[in-house]
PDB file of C-alpha atoms and ligand atoms in Angstrom:
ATOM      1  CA  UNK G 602     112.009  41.663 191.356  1.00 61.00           C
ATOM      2  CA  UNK G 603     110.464  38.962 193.217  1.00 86.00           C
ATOM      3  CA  UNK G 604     113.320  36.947 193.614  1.00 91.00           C
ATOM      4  CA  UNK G 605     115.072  40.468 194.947  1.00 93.00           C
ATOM      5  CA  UNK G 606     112.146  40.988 197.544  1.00 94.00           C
ATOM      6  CA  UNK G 607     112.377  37.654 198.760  1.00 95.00           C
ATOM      7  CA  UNK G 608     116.354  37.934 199.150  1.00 94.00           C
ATOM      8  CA  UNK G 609     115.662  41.451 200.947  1.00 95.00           C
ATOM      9  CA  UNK G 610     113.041  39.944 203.473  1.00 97.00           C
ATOM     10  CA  UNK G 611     114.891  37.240 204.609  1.00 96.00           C
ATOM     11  CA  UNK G 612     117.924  39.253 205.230  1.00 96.00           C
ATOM     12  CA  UNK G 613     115.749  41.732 207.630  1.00 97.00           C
ATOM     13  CA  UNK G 614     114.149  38.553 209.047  1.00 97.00           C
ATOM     14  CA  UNK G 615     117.485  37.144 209.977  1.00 97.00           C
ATOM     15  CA  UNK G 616     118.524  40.920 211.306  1.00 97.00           C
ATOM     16  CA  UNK G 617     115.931  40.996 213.564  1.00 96.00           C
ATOM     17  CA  UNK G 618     115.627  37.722 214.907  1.00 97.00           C
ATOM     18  CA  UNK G 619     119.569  37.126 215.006  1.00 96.00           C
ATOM     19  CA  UNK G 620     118.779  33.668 213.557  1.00 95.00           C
ATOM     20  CA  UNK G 621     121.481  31.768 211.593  1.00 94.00           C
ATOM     21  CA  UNK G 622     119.694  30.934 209.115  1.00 95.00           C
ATOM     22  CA  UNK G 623     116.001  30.058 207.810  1.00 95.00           C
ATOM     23  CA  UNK G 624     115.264  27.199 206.889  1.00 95.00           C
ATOM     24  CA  UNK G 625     111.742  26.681 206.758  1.00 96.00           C
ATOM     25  CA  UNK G 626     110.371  22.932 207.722  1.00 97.00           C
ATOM     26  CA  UNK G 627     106.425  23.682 208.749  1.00 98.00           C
ATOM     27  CA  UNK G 628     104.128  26.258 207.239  1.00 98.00           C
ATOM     28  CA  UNK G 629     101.240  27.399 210.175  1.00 98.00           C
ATOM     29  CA  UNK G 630      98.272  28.554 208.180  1.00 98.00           C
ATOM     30  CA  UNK G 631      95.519  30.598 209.172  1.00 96.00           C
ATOM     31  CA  UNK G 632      91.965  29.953 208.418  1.00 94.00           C
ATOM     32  CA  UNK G 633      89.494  32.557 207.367  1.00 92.00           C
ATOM     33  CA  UNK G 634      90.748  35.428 204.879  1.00 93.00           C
ATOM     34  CA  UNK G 635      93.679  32.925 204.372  1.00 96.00           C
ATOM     35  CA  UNK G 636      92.060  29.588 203.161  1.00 97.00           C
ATOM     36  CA  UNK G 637      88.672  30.995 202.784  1.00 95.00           C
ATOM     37  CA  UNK G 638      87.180  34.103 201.231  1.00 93.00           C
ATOM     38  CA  UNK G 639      85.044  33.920 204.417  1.00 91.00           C
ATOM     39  CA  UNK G 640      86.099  37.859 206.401  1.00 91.00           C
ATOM     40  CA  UNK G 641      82.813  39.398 204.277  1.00 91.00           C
ATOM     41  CA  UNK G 642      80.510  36.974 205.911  1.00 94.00           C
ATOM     42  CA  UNK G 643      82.155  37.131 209.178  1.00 93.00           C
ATOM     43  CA  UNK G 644      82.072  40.998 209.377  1.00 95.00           C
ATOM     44  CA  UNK G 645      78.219  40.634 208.208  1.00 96.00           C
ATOM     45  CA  UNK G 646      77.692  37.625 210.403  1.00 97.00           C
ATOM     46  CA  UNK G 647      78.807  40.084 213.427  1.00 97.00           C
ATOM     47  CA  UNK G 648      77.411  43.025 212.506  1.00 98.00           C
ATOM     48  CA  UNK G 649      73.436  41.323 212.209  1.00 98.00           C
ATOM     49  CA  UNK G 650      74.041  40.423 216.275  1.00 98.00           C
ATOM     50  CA  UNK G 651      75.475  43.165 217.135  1.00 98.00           C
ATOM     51  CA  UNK G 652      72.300  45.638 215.560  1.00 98.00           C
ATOM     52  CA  UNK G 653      70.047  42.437 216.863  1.00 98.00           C
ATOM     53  CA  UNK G 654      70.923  43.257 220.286  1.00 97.00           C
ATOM     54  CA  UNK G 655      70.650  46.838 219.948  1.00 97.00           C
ATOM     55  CA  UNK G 656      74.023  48.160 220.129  1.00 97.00           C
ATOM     56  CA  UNK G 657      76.182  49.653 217.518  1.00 97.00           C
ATOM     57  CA  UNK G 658      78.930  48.613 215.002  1.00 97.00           C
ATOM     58  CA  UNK G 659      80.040  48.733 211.719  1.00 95.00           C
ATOM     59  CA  UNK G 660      81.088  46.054 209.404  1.00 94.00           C
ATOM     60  CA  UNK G 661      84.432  47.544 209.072  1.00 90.00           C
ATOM     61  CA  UNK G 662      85.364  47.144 212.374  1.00 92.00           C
ATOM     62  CA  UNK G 663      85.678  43.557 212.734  1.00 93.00           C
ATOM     63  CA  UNK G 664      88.117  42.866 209.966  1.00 90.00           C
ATOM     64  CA  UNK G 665      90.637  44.850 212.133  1.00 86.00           C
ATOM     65  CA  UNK G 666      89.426  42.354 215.266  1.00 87.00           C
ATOM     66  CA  UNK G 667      89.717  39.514 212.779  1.00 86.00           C
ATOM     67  CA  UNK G 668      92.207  36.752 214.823  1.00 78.00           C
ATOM     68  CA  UNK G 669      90.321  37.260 217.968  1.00 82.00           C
ATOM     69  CA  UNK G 670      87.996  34.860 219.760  1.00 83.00           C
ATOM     70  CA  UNK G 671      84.322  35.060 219.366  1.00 90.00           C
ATOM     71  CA  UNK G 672      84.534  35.526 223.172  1.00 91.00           C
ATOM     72  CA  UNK G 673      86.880  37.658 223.022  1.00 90.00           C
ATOM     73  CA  UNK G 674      84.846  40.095 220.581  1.00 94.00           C
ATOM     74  CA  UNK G 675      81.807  39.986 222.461  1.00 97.00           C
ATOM     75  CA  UNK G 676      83.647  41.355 225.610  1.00 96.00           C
ATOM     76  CA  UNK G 677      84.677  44.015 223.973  1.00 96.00           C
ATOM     77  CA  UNK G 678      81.827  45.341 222.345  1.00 97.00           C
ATOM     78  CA  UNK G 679      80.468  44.787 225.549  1.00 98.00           C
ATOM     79  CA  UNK G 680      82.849  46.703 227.479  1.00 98.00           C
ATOM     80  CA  UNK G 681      82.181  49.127 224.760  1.00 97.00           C
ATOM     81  CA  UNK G 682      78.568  49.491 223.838  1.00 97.00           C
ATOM     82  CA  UNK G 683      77.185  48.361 227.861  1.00 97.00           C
ATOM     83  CA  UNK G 684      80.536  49.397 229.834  1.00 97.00           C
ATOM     84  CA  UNK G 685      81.137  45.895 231.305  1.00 98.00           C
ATOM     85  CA  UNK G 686      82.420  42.752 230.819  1.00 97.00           C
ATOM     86  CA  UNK G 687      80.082  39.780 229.160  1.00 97.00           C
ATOM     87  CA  UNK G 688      79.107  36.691 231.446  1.00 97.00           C
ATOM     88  CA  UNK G 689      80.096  33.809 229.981  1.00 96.00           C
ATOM     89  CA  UNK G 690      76.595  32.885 229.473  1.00 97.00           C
ATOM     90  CA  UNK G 691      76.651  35.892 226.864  1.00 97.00           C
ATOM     91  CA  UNK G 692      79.488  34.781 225.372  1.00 96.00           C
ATOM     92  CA  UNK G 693      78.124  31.684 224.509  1.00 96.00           C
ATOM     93  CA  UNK G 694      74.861  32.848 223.439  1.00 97.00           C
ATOM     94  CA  UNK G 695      75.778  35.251 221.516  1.00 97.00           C
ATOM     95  CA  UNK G 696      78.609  33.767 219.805  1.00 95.00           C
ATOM     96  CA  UNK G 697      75.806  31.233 218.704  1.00 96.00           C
ATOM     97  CA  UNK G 698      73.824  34.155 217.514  1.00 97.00           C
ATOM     98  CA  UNK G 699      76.423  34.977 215.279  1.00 96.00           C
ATOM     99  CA  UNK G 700      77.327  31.648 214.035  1.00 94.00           C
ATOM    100  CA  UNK G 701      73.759  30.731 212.855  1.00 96.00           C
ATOM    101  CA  UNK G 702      73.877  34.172 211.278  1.00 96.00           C
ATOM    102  CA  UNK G 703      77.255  33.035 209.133  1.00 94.00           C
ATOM    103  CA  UNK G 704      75.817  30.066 208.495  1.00 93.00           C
ATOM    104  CA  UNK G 705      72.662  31.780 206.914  1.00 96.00           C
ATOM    105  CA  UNK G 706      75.265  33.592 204.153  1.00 96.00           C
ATOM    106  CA  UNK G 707      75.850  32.304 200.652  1.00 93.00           C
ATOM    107  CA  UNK G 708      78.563  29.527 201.578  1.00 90.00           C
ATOM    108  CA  UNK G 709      82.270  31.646 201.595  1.00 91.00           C
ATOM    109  CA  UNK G 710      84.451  29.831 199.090  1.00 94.00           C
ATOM    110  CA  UNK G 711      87.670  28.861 199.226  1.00 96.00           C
ATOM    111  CA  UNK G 712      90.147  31.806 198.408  1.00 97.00           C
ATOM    112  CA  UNK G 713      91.610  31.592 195.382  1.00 97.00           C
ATOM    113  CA  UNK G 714      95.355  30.287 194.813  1.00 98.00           C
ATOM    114  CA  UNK G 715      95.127  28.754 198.668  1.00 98.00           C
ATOM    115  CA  UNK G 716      94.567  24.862 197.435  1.00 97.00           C
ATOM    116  CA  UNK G 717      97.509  25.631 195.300  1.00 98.00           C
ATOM    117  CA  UNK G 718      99.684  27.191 197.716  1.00 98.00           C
ATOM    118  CA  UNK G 719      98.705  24.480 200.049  1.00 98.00           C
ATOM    119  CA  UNK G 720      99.990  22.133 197.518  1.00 97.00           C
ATOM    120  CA  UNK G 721     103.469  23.516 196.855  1.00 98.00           C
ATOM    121  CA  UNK G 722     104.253  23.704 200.538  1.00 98.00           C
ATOM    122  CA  UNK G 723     102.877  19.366 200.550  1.00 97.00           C
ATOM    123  CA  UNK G 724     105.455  19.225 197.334  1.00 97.00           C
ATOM    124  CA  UNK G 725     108.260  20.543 199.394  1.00 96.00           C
ATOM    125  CA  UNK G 726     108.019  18.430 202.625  1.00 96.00           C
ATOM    126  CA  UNK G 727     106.620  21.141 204.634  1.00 97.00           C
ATOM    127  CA  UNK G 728     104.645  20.208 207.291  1.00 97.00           C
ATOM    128  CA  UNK G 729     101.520  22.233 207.944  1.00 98.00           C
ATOM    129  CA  UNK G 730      99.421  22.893 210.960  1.00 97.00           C
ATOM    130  CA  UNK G 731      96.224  25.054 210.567  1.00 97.00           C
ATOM    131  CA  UNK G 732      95.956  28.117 213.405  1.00 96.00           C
ATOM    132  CA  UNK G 733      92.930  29.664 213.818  1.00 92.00           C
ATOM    133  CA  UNK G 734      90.926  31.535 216.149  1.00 84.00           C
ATOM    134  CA  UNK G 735      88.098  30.619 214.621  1.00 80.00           C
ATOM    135  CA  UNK G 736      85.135  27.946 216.820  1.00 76.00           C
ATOM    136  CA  UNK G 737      82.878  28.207 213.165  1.00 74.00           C
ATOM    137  CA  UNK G 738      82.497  24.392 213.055  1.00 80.00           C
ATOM    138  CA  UNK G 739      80.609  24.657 209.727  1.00 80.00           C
ATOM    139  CA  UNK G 740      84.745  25.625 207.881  1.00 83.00           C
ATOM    140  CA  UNK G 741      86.579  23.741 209.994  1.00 85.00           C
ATOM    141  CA  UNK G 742      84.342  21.122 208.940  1.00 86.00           C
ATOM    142  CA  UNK G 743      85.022  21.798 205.015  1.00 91.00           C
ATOM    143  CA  UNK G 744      88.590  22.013 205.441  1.00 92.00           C
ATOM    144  CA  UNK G 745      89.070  18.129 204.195  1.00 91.00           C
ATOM    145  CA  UNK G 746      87.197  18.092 201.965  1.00 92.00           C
ATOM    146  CA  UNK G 747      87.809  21.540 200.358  1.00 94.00           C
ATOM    147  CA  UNK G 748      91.874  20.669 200.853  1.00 96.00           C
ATOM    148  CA  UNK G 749      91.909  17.789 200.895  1.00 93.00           C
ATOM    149  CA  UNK G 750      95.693  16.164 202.136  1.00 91.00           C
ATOM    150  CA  UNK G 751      96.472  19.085 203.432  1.00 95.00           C
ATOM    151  CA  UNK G 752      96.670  18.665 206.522  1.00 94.00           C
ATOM    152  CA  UNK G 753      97.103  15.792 208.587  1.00 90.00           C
ATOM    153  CA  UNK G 754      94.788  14.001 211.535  1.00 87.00           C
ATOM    154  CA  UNK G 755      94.402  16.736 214.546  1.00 89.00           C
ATOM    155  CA  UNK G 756      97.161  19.075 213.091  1.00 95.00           C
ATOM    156  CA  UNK G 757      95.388  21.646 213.931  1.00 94.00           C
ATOM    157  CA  UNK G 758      95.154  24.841 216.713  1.00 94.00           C
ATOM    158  CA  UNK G 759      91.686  26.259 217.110  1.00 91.00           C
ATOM    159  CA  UNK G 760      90.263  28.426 219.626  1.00 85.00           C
ATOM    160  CA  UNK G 761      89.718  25.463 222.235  1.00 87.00           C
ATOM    161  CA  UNK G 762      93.598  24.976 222.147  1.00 91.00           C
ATOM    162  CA  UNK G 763      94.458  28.373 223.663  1.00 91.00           C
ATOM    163  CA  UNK G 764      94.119  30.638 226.475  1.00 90.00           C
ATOM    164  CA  UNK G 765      94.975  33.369 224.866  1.00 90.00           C
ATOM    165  CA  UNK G 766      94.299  34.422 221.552  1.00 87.00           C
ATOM    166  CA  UNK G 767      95.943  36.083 218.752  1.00 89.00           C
ATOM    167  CA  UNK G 768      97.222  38.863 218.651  1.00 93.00           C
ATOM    168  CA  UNK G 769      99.295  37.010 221.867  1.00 95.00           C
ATOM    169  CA  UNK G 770     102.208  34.769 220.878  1.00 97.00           C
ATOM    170  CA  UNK G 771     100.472  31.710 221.881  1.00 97.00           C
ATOM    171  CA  UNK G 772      98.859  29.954 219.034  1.00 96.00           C
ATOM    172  CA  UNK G 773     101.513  30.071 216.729  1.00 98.00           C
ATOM    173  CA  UNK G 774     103.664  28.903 219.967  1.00 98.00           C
ATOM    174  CA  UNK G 775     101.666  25.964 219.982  1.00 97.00           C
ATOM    175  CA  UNK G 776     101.389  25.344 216.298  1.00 98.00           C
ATOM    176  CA  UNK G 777     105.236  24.941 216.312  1.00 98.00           C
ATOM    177  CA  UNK G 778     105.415  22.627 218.846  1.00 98.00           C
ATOM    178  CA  UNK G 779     102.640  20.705 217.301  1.00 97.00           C
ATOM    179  CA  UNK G 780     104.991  20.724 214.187  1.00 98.00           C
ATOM    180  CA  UNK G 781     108.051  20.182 216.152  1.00 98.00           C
ATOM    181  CA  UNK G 782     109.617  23.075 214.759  1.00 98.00           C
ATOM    182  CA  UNK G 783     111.698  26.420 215.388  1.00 98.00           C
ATOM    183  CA  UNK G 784     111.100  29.910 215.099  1.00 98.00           C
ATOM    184  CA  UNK G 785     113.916  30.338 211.955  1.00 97.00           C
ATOM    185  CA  UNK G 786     111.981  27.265 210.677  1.00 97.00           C
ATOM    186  CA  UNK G 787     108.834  28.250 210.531  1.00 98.00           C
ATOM    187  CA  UNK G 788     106.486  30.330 208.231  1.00 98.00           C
ATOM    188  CA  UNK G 789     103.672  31.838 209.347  1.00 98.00           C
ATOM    189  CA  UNK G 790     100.712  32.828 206.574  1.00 98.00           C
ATOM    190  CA  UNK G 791      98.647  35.079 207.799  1.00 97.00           C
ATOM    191  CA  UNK G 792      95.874  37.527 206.112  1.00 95.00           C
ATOM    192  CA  UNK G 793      95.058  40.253 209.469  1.00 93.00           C
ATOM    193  CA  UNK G 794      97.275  42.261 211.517  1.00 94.00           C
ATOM    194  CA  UNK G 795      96.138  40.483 215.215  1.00 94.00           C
ATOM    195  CA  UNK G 796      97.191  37.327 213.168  1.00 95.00           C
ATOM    196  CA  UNK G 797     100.475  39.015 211.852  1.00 97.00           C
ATOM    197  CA  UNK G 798     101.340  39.897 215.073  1.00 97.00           C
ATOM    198  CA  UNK G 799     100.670  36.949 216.459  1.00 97.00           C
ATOM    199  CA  UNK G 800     103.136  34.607 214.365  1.00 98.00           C
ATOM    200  CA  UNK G 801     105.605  37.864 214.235  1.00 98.00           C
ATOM    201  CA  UNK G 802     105.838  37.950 218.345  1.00 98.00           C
ATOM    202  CA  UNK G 803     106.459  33.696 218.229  1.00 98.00           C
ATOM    203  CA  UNK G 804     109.806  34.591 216.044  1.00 98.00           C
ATOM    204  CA  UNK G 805     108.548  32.687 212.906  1.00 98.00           C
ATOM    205  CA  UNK G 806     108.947  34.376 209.314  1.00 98.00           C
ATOM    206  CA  UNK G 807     105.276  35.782 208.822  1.00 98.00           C
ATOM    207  CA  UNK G 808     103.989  36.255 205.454  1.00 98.00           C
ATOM    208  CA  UNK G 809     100.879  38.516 205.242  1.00 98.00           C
ATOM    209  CA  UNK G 810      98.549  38.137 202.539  1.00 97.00           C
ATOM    210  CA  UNK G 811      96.396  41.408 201.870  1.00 95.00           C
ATOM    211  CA  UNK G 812      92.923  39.003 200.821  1.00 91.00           C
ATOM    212  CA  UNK G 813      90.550  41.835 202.298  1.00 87.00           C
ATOM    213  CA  UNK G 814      90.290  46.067 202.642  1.00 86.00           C
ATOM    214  CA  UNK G 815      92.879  45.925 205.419  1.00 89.00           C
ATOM    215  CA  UNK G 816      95.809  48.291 203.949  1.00 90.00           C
ATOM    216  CA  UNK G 817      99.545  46.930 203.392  1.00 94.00           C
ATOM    217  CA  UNK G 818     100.483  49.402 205.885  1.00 95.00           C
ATOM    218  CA  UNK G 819      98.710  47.967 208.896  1.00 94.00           C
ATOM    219  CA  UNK G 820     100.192  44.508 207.977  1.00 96.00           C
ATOM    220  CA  UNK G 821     103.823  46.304 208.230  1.00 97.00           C
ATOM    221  CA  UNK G 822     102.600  47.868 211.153  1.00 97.00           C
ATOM    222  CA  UNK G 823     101.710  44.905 212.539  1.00 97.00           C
ATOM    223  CA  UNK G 824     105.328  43.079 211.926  1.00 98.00           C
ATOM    224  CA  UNK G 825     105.179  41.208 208.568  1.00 98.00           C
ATOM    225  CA  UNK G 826     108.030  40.164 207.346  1.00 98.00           C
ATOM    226  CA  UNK G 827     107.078  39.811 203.590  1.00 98.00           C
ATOM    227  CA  UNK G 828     103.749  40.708 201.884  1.00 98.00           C
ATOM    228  CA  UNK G 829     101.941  39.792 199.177  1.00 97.00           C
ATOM    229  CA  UNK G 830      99.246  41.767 197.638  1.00 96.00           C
ATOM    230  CA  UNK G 831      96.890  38.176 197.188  1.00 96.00           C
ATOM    231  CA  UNK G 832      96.856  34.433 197.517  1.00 97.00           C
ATOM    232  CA  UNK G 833      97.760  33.878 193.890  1.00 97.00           C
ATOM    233  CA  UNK G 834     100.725  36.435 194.204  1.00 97.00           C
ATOM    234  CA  UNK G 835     101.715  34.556 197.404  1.00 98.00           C
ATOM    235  CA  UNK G 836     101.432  31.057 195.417  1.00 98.00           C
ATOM    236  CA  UNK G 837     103.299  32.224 192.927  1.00 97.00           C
ATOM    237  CA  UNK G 838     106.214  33.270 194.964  1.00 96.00           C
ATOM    238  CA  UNK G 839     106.250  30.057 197.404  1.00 97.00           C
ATOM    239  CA  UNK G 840     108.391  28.132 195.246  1.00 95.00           C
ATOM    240  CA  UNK G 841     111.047  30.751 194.999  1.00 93.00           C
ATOM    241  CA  UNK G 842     110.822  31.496 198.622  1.00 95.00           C
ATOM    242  CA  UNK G 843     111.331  27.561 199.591  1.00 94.00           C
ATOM    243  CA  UNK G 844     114.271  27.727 197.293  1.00 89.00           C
ATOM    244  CA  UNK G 845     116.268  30.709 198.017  1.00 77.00           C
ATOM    245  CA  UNK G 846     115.576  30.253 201.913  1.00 71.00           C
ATOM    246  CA  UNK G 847     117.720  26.798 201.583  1.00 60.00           C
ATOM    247  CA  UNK G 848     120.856  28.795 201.051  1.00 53.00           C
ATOM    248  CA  UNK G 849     122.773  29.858 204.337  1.00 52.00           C
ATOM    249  CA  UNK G 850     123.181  32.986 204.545  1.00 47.00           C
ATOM    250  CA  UNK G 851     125.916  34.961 203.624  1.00 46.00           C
TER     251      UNK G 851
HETATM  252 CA1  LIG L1307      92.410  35.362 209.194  1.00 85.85          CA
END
């Protein structure tokens, strides 16, 4: 069944990208949802500023925002709640609002099957570049020692690499250059539909990872080209995926 899914996926991938072949070299991995069961904190993390500044949200919201830049969030509940843009001075301070707010929560842990997911992909020769939105220095600061290997020195795209953030093309852009691969040779893991769309719109072969509430539907919505119902699932499949994706097509 698996192996049939996987055949099936690649097949549409190839269809719609008119690539040759795939033939995946790099893996660009997302951060929080993906590597870390962090989205619950996040989503709480926003929704104490938010209600601190006296305007409205609900937790809910922001795992549909989740790929965006803190920035980027504030301006919109901005434009939202206050009907205008944020200065940048808000952006800042409240983006530190929130951060000492995450930082207050029970520390996220890592999500389950990612360290060995991380470690197949090493196995194969993959190379891997982390791609995140995410400014939370108190992860990205974990990341070597919670992975550790996995990836190498500065191969990584965070939110003070790009302009513009997902759901635009551009950080996955840059996370294949950074890897030195193509589009048909790249894999995108992703856990939210911004994200999705994000490594989707680049031309790489995105895998979404349903970690959180966010329904299967929005990820196929959103342009995934395989999914996976959890990191385990995902892990378990990798190998298989590697494998059959060496064949050419035919
Ligand atoms: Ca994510």
């Amino acid at each position: 069944m698996t192996a049939e899914y996987i055949t099936q996926a690649i097949g549409r991938y190839l269809a719609r990208t008119g690539a040759e072949a795939f033939t995946p070299a790099a893996a660009l991995i997302d951060m929080d949802g993906t590597l870390y069961d962090s989205m619950r904190n996040h989503a709480r993390a926003w929704h104490m500023m938010v209600t601190g500044q006296g305007m409205h949200c609900t937790e809910e919201e922001f795992f549909l925002v989740e790929g965006m830049t803190g920035g980027e969030t504030i301006n919109n509940i901005m434009l939202r709640e206050r009907g205008r843009q944020a200065t940048e001075q808000e952006r800042r301070d409240l983006y530190a609002i929130k951060s000492a707010n995450f930082n207050s929560l029970p520390r996220p842990e890592a999500m389950p099957g990612a360290a060995r997911m991380l470690r197949i992909l090493a196995d194969a020769g993959m190379k891997r570049v982390l791609v995140t939105g995410s400014g939370q220095s108190s992860l990205l600061n974990r990341l070597d020692t919670d992975f550790p290997g996995a990836f190498g020195e500065g191969m990584r795209i965070t939110s003070a690499d790009v302009t513009r953030c997902k759901p635009h093309p551009e950080p996955y852009l840059r996370g294949m250059a950074m890897a030195g691969t193509a589009p048909a040779s790249t894999i995108v893991i992703e856990n939210a539909p911004l994200g999705v769309k994000s490594g989707h719109d680049a031309g790489a072969f995105t895998v979404a990872v349903t970690t959180g509430p966010i329904p299967r539907s929005e990820m196929e919505k959103a342009g995934a080209d395989i999914i996976f119902p959890s990191m385990e699932a995902f892990a378990d499949a990798l190998p298989l995926l590697l494998k059959q994706s060496a064949a050419p097509r035919r």
